[in-house]
């Protein structure tokens, strides 16, 4: 694959955000442009030269005059976090997956040395040298720095697909911490700057004003409006349960009389055109994907698929996901077969599937011990949909 393949993606019919992500990740790994942690797939990719790219922020007037800067916790942004601390700016970092709040303020110990500041800028430092910032704190962010998988010179950005950067920005808008005039910077490798079809952009997508690479400082001049707040119709109840601060904001906006109908709670026909348009273009909303059918034959499934059966009848998707996270085996994607009491777990590669298989042995939900097997190890004649029935009491699945 060549650099031309990346540039040419805009002309491909039906290209999706995920197509672009996969091309970028594959290209960076194939050309050895990626840096720890690897592989960069399903991440904001770290890259060789990221520290040099971060240094370019010193050339931006917006950085020189900022007092309070929010920087994502991604590895390639570590250099910017260090510069912010060295410049004695207030550094805010989002909490991982927003589980315990929106921000943590990095607070180096008194008399911190250069080495200590470097530690503070790492993911470990974020954990060890930070204090949470509550919803009622007076926060006014002067500059936002985000990671990207791909970005265009027009300022259009694609993240890793989970939507957290977009959601964090929307939450900051709701808090009054940022405005349309707050500049947004992203830091990427030169190969990540490509053309992005405008048709892929949605109203909740965050755009950027500056792109920093190891060799360039690009002012995008982007005039596309940034998100004006949380689009509640794209927020699922599962996300509300995972993110306490989101529940607090929902309650506040509801009390203020704003429209706060959640995804799946709309009346028939309400919000249909927007939702349908997003899915017809293959775009990802903030909420989880709709449960898919798992009707493939077992032999057609990749060897990176694990099948979980014997789920209790009343099990919900979020309960299974929570149990998987507790075992450290969250899959890339989950295909739900609730009526058959089972689910397909899709992992990155066969090795990841085998590790998950080992970790999930003996897993219980309610009174049931779950049946956990590699999907392709079922009898070839059995369709996967038939695997979801409860196993015979005497049956001991062979792994």
Short mmCIF file of C-alpha atoms in Angstrom, two decimals, residues 20-382:
data_model
loop_
_atom_site.label_atom_id
_atom_site.label_comp_id
_atom_site.label_asym_id
_atom_site.label_seq_id
_atom_site.Cartn_x
_atom_site.Cartn_y
_atom_site.Cartn_z
CA UNK A 20 -10.31 5.11 6.78
CA UNK A 21 -9.29 4.04 10.28
CA UNK A 22 -8.27 0.58 9.10
CA UNK A 23 -6.26 2.02 6.19
CA UNK A 24 -4.38 4.40 8.50
CA UNK A 25 -3.67 1.75 11.13
CA UNK A 26 -2.52 -0.77 8.52
CA UNK A 27 -0.34 1.81 6.76
CA UNK A 28 1.38 2.93 9.97
CA UNK A 29 2.12 -0.63 11.05
CA UNK A 30 3.28 -1.75 7.59
CA UNK A 31 5.66 1.22 7.25
CA UNK A 32 6.88 0.93 10.85
CA UNK A 33 5.72 4.47 11.58
CA UNK A 34 3.90 3.30 14.71
CA UNK A 35 5.38 3.51 18.19
CA UNK A 36 4.53 1.99 21.57
CA UNK A 37 1.89 0.84 22.39
CA UNK A 38 1.49 -1.49 19.42
CA UNK A 39 -0.33 -2.61 17.44
CA UNK A 40 -1.96 0.78 16.93
CA UNK A 41 -5.23 -0.72 15.70
CA UNK A 42 -8.27 0.45 17.68
CA UNK A 43 -6.19 3.20 19.31
CA UNK A 44 -5.31 6.83 18.77
CA UNK A 45 -2.01 5.75 17.21
CA UNK A 46 1.27 6.75 18.75
CA UNK A 47 3.93 7.37 16.14
CA UNK A 48 7.65 7.95 15.72
CA UNK A 49 8.20 11.68 15.87
CA UNK A 50 5.24 12.43 18.13
CA UNK A 51 7.44 14.37 20.57
CA UNK A 52 8.70 16.56 17.70
CA UNK A 53 5.13 17.17 16.57
CA UNK A 54 4.15 18.17 20.11
CA UNK A 55 7.00 20.70 20.25
CA UNK A 56 5.38 22.58 17.37
CA UNK A 57 2.62 23.74 19.69
CA UNK A 58 5.11 26.26 21.10
CA UNK A 59 4.85 28.10 17.77
CA UNK A 60 1.12 28.66 18.21
CA UNK A 61 0.08 31.99 19.71
CA UNK A 62 -3.03 30.32 21.10
CA UNK A 63 -0.81 28.08 23.24
CA UNK A 64 1.35 30.95 24.44
CA UNK A 65 -1.63 32.89 25.76
CA UNK A 66 -3.61 29.99 27.19
CA UNK A 67 -3.90 29.52 30.93
CA UNK A 68 -6.03 26.39 31.10
CA UNK A 69 -5.60 23.59 28.58
CA UNK A 70 -7.43 20.28 28.22
CA UNK A 71 -5.29 17.52 26.69
CA UNK A 72 -6.51 13.99 26.00
CA UNK A 73 -4.63 11.15 27.77
CA UNK A 74 -3.43 9.50 24.53
CA UNK A 75 0.25 8.53 24.34
CA UNK A 76 1.15 10.73 21.30
CA UNK A 77 -0.02 13.82 23.25
CA UNK A 78 2.37 13.22 26.14
CA UNK A 79 4.75 15.93 24.89
CA UNK A 80 2.01 18.56 24.98
CA UNK A 81 1.03 17.61 28.51
CA UNK A 82 4.67 18.04 29.54
CA UNK A 83 4.94 21.44 27.83
CA UNK A 84 1.78 22.61 29.56
CA UNK A 85 3.19 21.63 32.96
CA UNK A 86 6.60 23.15 32.22
CA UNK A 87 4.83 26.38 31.19
CA UNK A 88 2.90 26.33 34.51
CA UNK A 89 -0.45 26.14 32.77
CA UNK A 90 -3.44 24.45 34.37
CA UNK A 91 -3.57 21.01 32.77
CA UNK A 92 -6.87 19.13 32.61
CA UNK A 93 -7.03 15.52 31.40
CA UNK A 94 -10.30 13.62 30.84
CA UNK A 95 -10.83 10.70 33.20
CA UNK A 96 -10.58 7.33 31.42
CA UNK A 97 -13.92 6.59 29.75
CA UNK A 98 -15.43 9.34 31.96
CA UNK A 99 -16.14 6.77 34.70
CA UNK A 100 -15.41 9.06 37.67
CA UNK A 101 -16.08 12.49 36.21
CA UNK A 102 -15.10 14.65 33.28
CA UNK A 103 -11.68 16.06 34.21
CA UNK A 104 -8.73 15.47 36.44
CA UNK A 105 -6.43 18.42 37.15
CA UNK A 106 -2.77 17.41 37.07
CA UNK A 107 -1.11 18.82 40.18
CA UNK A 108 2.66 18.25 40.37
CA UNK A 109 4.14 18.12 43.88
CA UNK A 110 5.80 21.31 45.19
CA UNK A 111 9.29 21.77 43.80
CA UNK A 112 8.75 19.14 41.11
CA UNK A 113 11.88 18.36 39.12
CA UNK A 114 11.97 17.93 35.33
CA UNK A 115 11.86 14.17 35.80
CA UNK A 116 8.81 14.46 38.04
CA UNK A 117 7.04 16.66 35.49
CA UNK A 118 7.77 14.04 32.83
CA UNK A 119 6.15 11.42 35.04
CA UNK A 120 3.16 13.71 35.61
CA UNK A 121 2.65 13.90 31.83
CA UNK A 122 2.41 10.12 31.46
CA UNK A 123 -0.70 8.00 31.95
CA UNK A 124 0.71 6.84 35.28
CA UNK A 125 1.29 10.45 36.31
CA UNK A 126 -2.29 11.29 35.43
CA UNK A 127 -3.35 8.64 37.95
CA UNK A 128 -0.83 9.56 40.66
CA UNK A 129 -0.67 13.35 40.47
CA UNK A 130 -4.21 14.47 39.76
CA UNK A 131 -7.32 15.61 41.56
CA UNK A 132 -10.87 15.31 40.18
CA UNK A 133 -12.66 18.42 38.97
CA UNK A 134 -16.35 18.45 39.85
CA UNK A 135 -19.25 19.53 37.70
CA UNK A 136 -19.68 22.71 39.75
CA UNK A 137 -16.03 23.75 39.45
CA UNK A 138 -15.42 27.00 37.59
CA UNK A 139 -13.58 25.73 34.52
CA UNK A 140 -12.80 27.87 31.49
CA UNK A 141 -10.71 25.95 28.99
CA UNK A 142 -8.62 28.14 26.65
CA UNK A 143 -7.33 25.35 24.42
CA UNK A 144 -8.40 21.78 23.63
CA UNK A 145 -5.88 19.19 22.37
CA UNK A 146 -7.24 15.91 21.01
CA UNK A 147 -5.83 12.82 19.38
CA UNK A 148 -6.99 11.62 15.96
CA UNK A 149 -6.76 8.61 13.71
CA UNK A 150 -7.20 10.76 10.60
CA UNK A 151 -7.69 14.46 9.93
CA UNK A 152 -8.06 16.60 6.82
CA UNK A 153 -6.49 19.97 6.09
CA UNK A 154 -10.05 21.33 6.19
CA UNK A 155 -10.17 20.45 9.89
CA UNK A 156 -12.38 17.38 9.66
CA UNK A 157 -11.41 14.71 12.16
CA UNK A 158 -11.92 10.98 12.65
CA UNK A 159 -11.21 9.43 16.05
CA UNK A 160 -10.88 5.77 16.98
CA UNK A 161 -14.64 5.22 16.83
CA UNK A 162 -15.77 5.32 20.46
CA UNK A 163 -16.91 8.95 20.36
CA UNK A 164 -15.37 10.04 23.66
CA UNK A 165 -13.56 13.14 22.34
CA UNK A 166 -16.78 14.37 20.71
CA UNK A 167 -18.77 13.62 23.85
CA UNK A 168 -16.21 15.27 26.14
CA UNK A 169 -16.34 18.44 24.06
CA UNK A 170 -20.15 18.44 24.06
CA UNK A 171 -20.13 18.02 27.83
CA UNK A 172 -17.71 20.94 28.17
CA UNK A 173 -20.10 23.06 26.11
CA UNK A 174 -22.95 22.08 28.41
CA UNK A 175 -20.82 23.09 31.41
CA UNK A 176 -19.89 26.42 29.84
CA UNK A 177 -16.21 25.43 29.86
CA UNK A 178 -15.70 26.02 26.10
CA UNK A 179 -17.31 28.08 23.36
CA UNK A 180 -17.29 28.15 19.56
CA UNK A 181 -14.20 30.34 19.76
CA UNK A 182 -12.15 27.85 21.81
CA UNK A 183 -9.38 26.55 19.50
CA UNK A 184 -8.93 22.81 19.04
CA UNK A 185 -5.56 21.28 18.14
CA UNK A 186 -4.74 17.74 17.04
CA UNK A 187 -1.33 16.08 16.77
CA UNK A 188 -0.75 13.37 14.18
CA UNK A 189 1.83 11.84 11.85
CA UNK A 190 2.00 13.36 8.36
CA UNK A 191 0.46 10.20 6.88
CA UNK A 192 -2.67 10.75 8.97
CA UNK A 193 -3.46 14.02 7.16
CA UNK A 194 -5.68 12.91 4.29
CA UNK A 195 -8.80 13.97 2.41
CA UNK A 196 -11.99 13.02 4.27
CA UNK A 197 -15.35 12.97 2.45
CA UNK A 198 -17.60 15.67 3.85
CA UNK A 199 -20.53 13.23 3.68
CA UNK A 200 -19.03 11.37 6.66
CA UNK A 201 -19.30 14.34 9.00
CA UNK A 202 -22.14 14.59 11.50
CA UNK A 203 -23.31 17.45 13.68
CA UNK A 204 -21.73 15.98 16.82
CA UNK A 205 -18.29 15.50 15.19
CA UNK A 206 -15.56 17.73 16.59
CA UNK A 207 -13.52 19.72 14.07
CA UNK A 208 -10.01 21.11 14.60
CA UNK A 209 -8.40 24.50 14.03
CA UNK A 210 -4.75 23.40 14.00
CA UNK A 211 -2.96 20.21 12.94
CA UNK A 212 0.57 19.58 14.17
CA UNK A 213 2.78 16.94 12.55
CA UNK A 214 6.53 16.34 12.86
CA UNK A 215 7.07 18.53 9.77
CA UNK A 216 4.08 20.88 9.53
CA UNK A 217 1.88 23.33 11.40
CA UNK A 218 -1.45 23.53 9.57
CA UNK A 219 -4.04 26.21 10.31
CA UNK A 220 -7.21 24.68 8.92
CA UNK A 221 -9.34 27.82 8.87
CA UNK A 222 -12.28 25.48 9.55
CA UNK A 223 -15.58 27.35 9.74
CA UNK A 224 -17.80 24.34 10.27
CA UNK A 225 -19.62 24.85 13.60
CA UNK A 226 -18.43 22.73 16.49
CA UNK A 227 -20.93 20.76 18.61
CA UNK A 228 -23.25 23.07 20.53
CA UNK A 229 -23.95 20.64 23.36
CA UNK A 230 -24.94 17.06 24.04
CA UNK A 231 -27.21 15.45 21.45
CA UNK A 232 -29.20 13.37 23.91
CA UNK A 233 -30.91 11.37 21.17
CA UNK A 234 -27.50 9.78 20.49
CA UNK A 235 -26.94 8.83 24.13
CA UNK A 236 -28.05 5.37 25.18
CA UNK A 237 -29.25 4.36 28.63
CA UNK A 238 -26.26 2.02 28.79
CA UNK A 239 -23.94 5.02 28.47
CA UNK A 240 -25.94 6.89 31.12
CA UNK A 241 -25.36 4.02 33.52
CA UNK A 242 -21.61 3.96 32.83
CA UNK A 243 -21.01 7.73 33.06
CA UNK A 244 -22.28 9.35 36.28
CA UNK A 245 -21.47 12.91 35.18
CA UNK A 246 -23.62 12.36 32.10
CA UNK A 247 -26.56 11.54 34.35
CA UNK A 248 -25.94 14.74 36.32
CA UNK A 249 -25.86 16.85 33.16
CA UNK A 250 -29.01 15.13 31.88
CA UNK A 251 -30.81 15.98 35.11
CA UNK A 252 -29.68 19.61 34.96
CA UNK A 253 -30.71 20.10 31.36
CA UNK A 254 -34.04 18.40 31.98
CA UNK A 255 -34.70 20.75 34.89
CA UNK A 256 -33.76 23.66 32.63
CA UNK A 257 -36.50 22.60 30.21
CA UNK A 258 -34.21 21.38 27.43
CA UNK A 259 -35.03 18.45 25.15
CA UNK A 260 -33.27 15.45 26.70
CA UNK A 261 -34.96 12.40 25.11
CA UNK A 262 -32.46 9.52 25.03
CA UNK A 263 -31.68 7.09 22.24
CA UNK A 264 -34.41 4.48 22.02
CA UNK A 265 -36.86 6.54 24.08
CA UNK A 266 -38.26 8.51 21.14
CA UNK A 267 -41.86 8.11 20.17
CA UNK A 268 -42.44 6.30 16.84
CA UNK A 269 -41.10 8.48 14.02
CA UNK A 270 -39.39 10.96 16.35
CA UNK A 271 -35.80 11.62 15.27
CA UNK A 272 -36.10 8.89 12.65
CA UNK A 273 -34.64 10.81 9.72
CA UNK A 274 -31.44 11.74 11.53
CA UNK A 275 -30.93 8.27 12.98
CA UNK A 276 -31.67 6.52 9.69
CA UNK A 277 -29.38 8.81 7.71
CA UNK A 278 -26.50 8.15 10.09
CA UNK A 279 -26.86 4.40 9.90
CA UNK A 280 -27.44 4.29 6.15
CA UNK A 281 -24.06 5.97 5.67
CA UNK A 282 -22.37 3.48 7.99
CA UNK A 283 -21.69 6.11 10.65
CA UNK A 284 -21.39 5.44 14.35
CA UNK A 285 -23.58 7.23 16.86
CA UNK A 286 -22.36 7.73 20.43
CA UNK A 287 -24.54 4.91 21.70
CA UNK A 288 -23.71 1.24 21.20
CA UNK A 289 -24.50 -0.40 17.87
CA UNK A 290 -27.82 -2.12 17.48
CA UNK A 291 -27.66 -5.84 18.33
CA UNK A 292 -26.88 -7.82 15.21
CA UNK A 293 -28.00 -11.18 13.99
CA UNK A 294 -25.56 -14.01 14.63
CA UNK A 295 -26.96 -16.40 12.08
CA UNK A 296 -23.72 -17.32 10.30
CA UNK A 297 -22.64 -20.91 10.20
CA UNK A 298 -19.96 -21.63 12.79
CA UNK A 299 -17.46 -22.57 10.09
CA UNK A 300 -17.96 -19.14 8.46
CA UNK A 301 -16.99 -17.25 11.61
CA UNK A 302 -13.37 -16.14 12.01
CA UNK A 303 -11.20 -18.00 14.51
CA UNK A 304 -11.13 -14.81 16.60
CA UNK A 305 -14.77 -15.32 17.65
CA UNK A 306 -15.74 -16.71 21.07
CA UNK A 307 -19.27 -17.96 21.72
CA UNK A 308 -20.88 -17.48 25.14
CA UNK A 309 -23.98 -19.56 25.84
CA UNK A 310 -26.31 -20.51 28.70
CA UNK A 311 -27.01 -16.88 29.60
CA UNK A 312 -29.88 -16.48 32.11
CA UNK A 313 -33.13 -15.66 30.35
CA UNK A 314 -33.38 -12.10 31.71
CA UNK A 315 -29.73 -11.17 31.02
CA UNK A 316 -29.20 -7.77 29.40
CA UNK A 317 -26.34 -6.78 27.10
CA UNK A 318 -24.88 -4.39 29.66
CA UNK A 319 -24.74 -7.14 32.31
CA UNK A 320 -22.70 -9.39 30.05
CA UNK A 321 -20.44 -6.51 29.01
CA UNK A 322 -19.85 -5.64 32.67
CA UNK A 323 -18.89 -9.24 33.46
CA UNK A 324 -16.49 -9.31 30.50
CA UNK A 325 -14.83 -6.07 31.58
CA UNK A 326 -14.36 -7.43 35.11
CA UNK A 327 -12.46 -10.39 33.62
CA UNK A 328 -10.42 -8.02 31.41
CA UNK A 329 -11.78 -9.62 28.24
CA UNK A 330 -13.91 -6.90 26.62
CA UNK A 331 -14.25 -7.75 22.89
CA UNK A 332 -13.97 -5.37 19.95
CA UNK A 333 -17.60 -6.13 19.12
CA UNK A 334 -20.42 -8.17 20.65
CA UNK A 335 -23.19 -9.80 18.63
CA UNK A 336 -26.19 -10.37 20.89
CA UNK A 337 -28.47 -13.40 20.63
CA UNK A 338 -30.72 -12.70 23.60
CA UNK A 339 -33.65 -14.91 22.54
CA UNK A 340 -31.25 -17.88 22.29
CA UNK A 341 -29.44 -16.94 25.55
CA UNK A 342 -26.07 -16.40 23.90
CA UNK A 343 -23.64 -13.95 22.29
CA UNK A 344 -20.71 -13.91 19.87
CA UNK A 345 -17.62 -12.07 21.10
CA UNK A 346 -15.40 -10.76 18.31
CA UNK A 347 -11.73 -10.22 19.19
CA UNK A 348 -8.82 -8.68 17.30
CA UNK A 349 -7.08 -11.96 16.47
CA UNK A 350 -7.17 -15.68 17.34
CA UNK A 351 -4.59 -15.23 20.12
CA UNK A 352 -6.81 -12.62 21.82
CA UNK A 353 -9.78 -14.98 21.48
CA UNK A 354 -7.87 -17.84 23.09
CA UNK A 355 -6.79 -15.62 25.99
CA UNK A 356 -10.39 -14.54 26.51
CA UNK A 357 -11.49 -18.16 26.34
CA UNK A 358 -9.12 -19.05 29.18
CA UNK A 359 -10.10 -16.04 31.32
CA UNK A 360 -13.83 -16.67 30.95
CA UNK A 361 -13.89 -20.28 32.09
CA UNK A 362 -16.18 -20.70 35.10
CA UNK A 363 -17.87 -17.34 34.56
CA UNK A 364 -21.27 -17.08 36.28
CA UNK A 365 -24.20 -14.81 35.63
CA UNK A 366 -26.92 -15.28 38.19
CA UNK A 367 -27.28 -19.00 38.90
CA UNK A 368 -25.93 -20.03 35.48
CA UNK A 369 -22.41 -21.13 34.67
CA UNK A 370 -21.81 -19.81 31.17
CA UNK A 371 -20.74 -22.03 28.31
CA UNK A 372 -17.68 -20.45 26.66
CA UNK A 373 -16.16 -21.94 23.48
CA UNK A 374 -14.45 -20.92 20.27
CA UNK A 375 -17.29 -20.58 17.78
CA UNK A 376 -15.45 -22.55 15.09
CA UNK A 377 -14.99 -25.51 17.40
CA UNK A 378 -18.69 -26.25 17.34
CA UNK A 379 -19.83 -29.07 15.08
CA UNK A 380 -19.67 -27.86 11.48
CA UNK A 381 -23.31 -28.71 10.88
CA UNK A 382 -24.52 -26.55 13.76
#
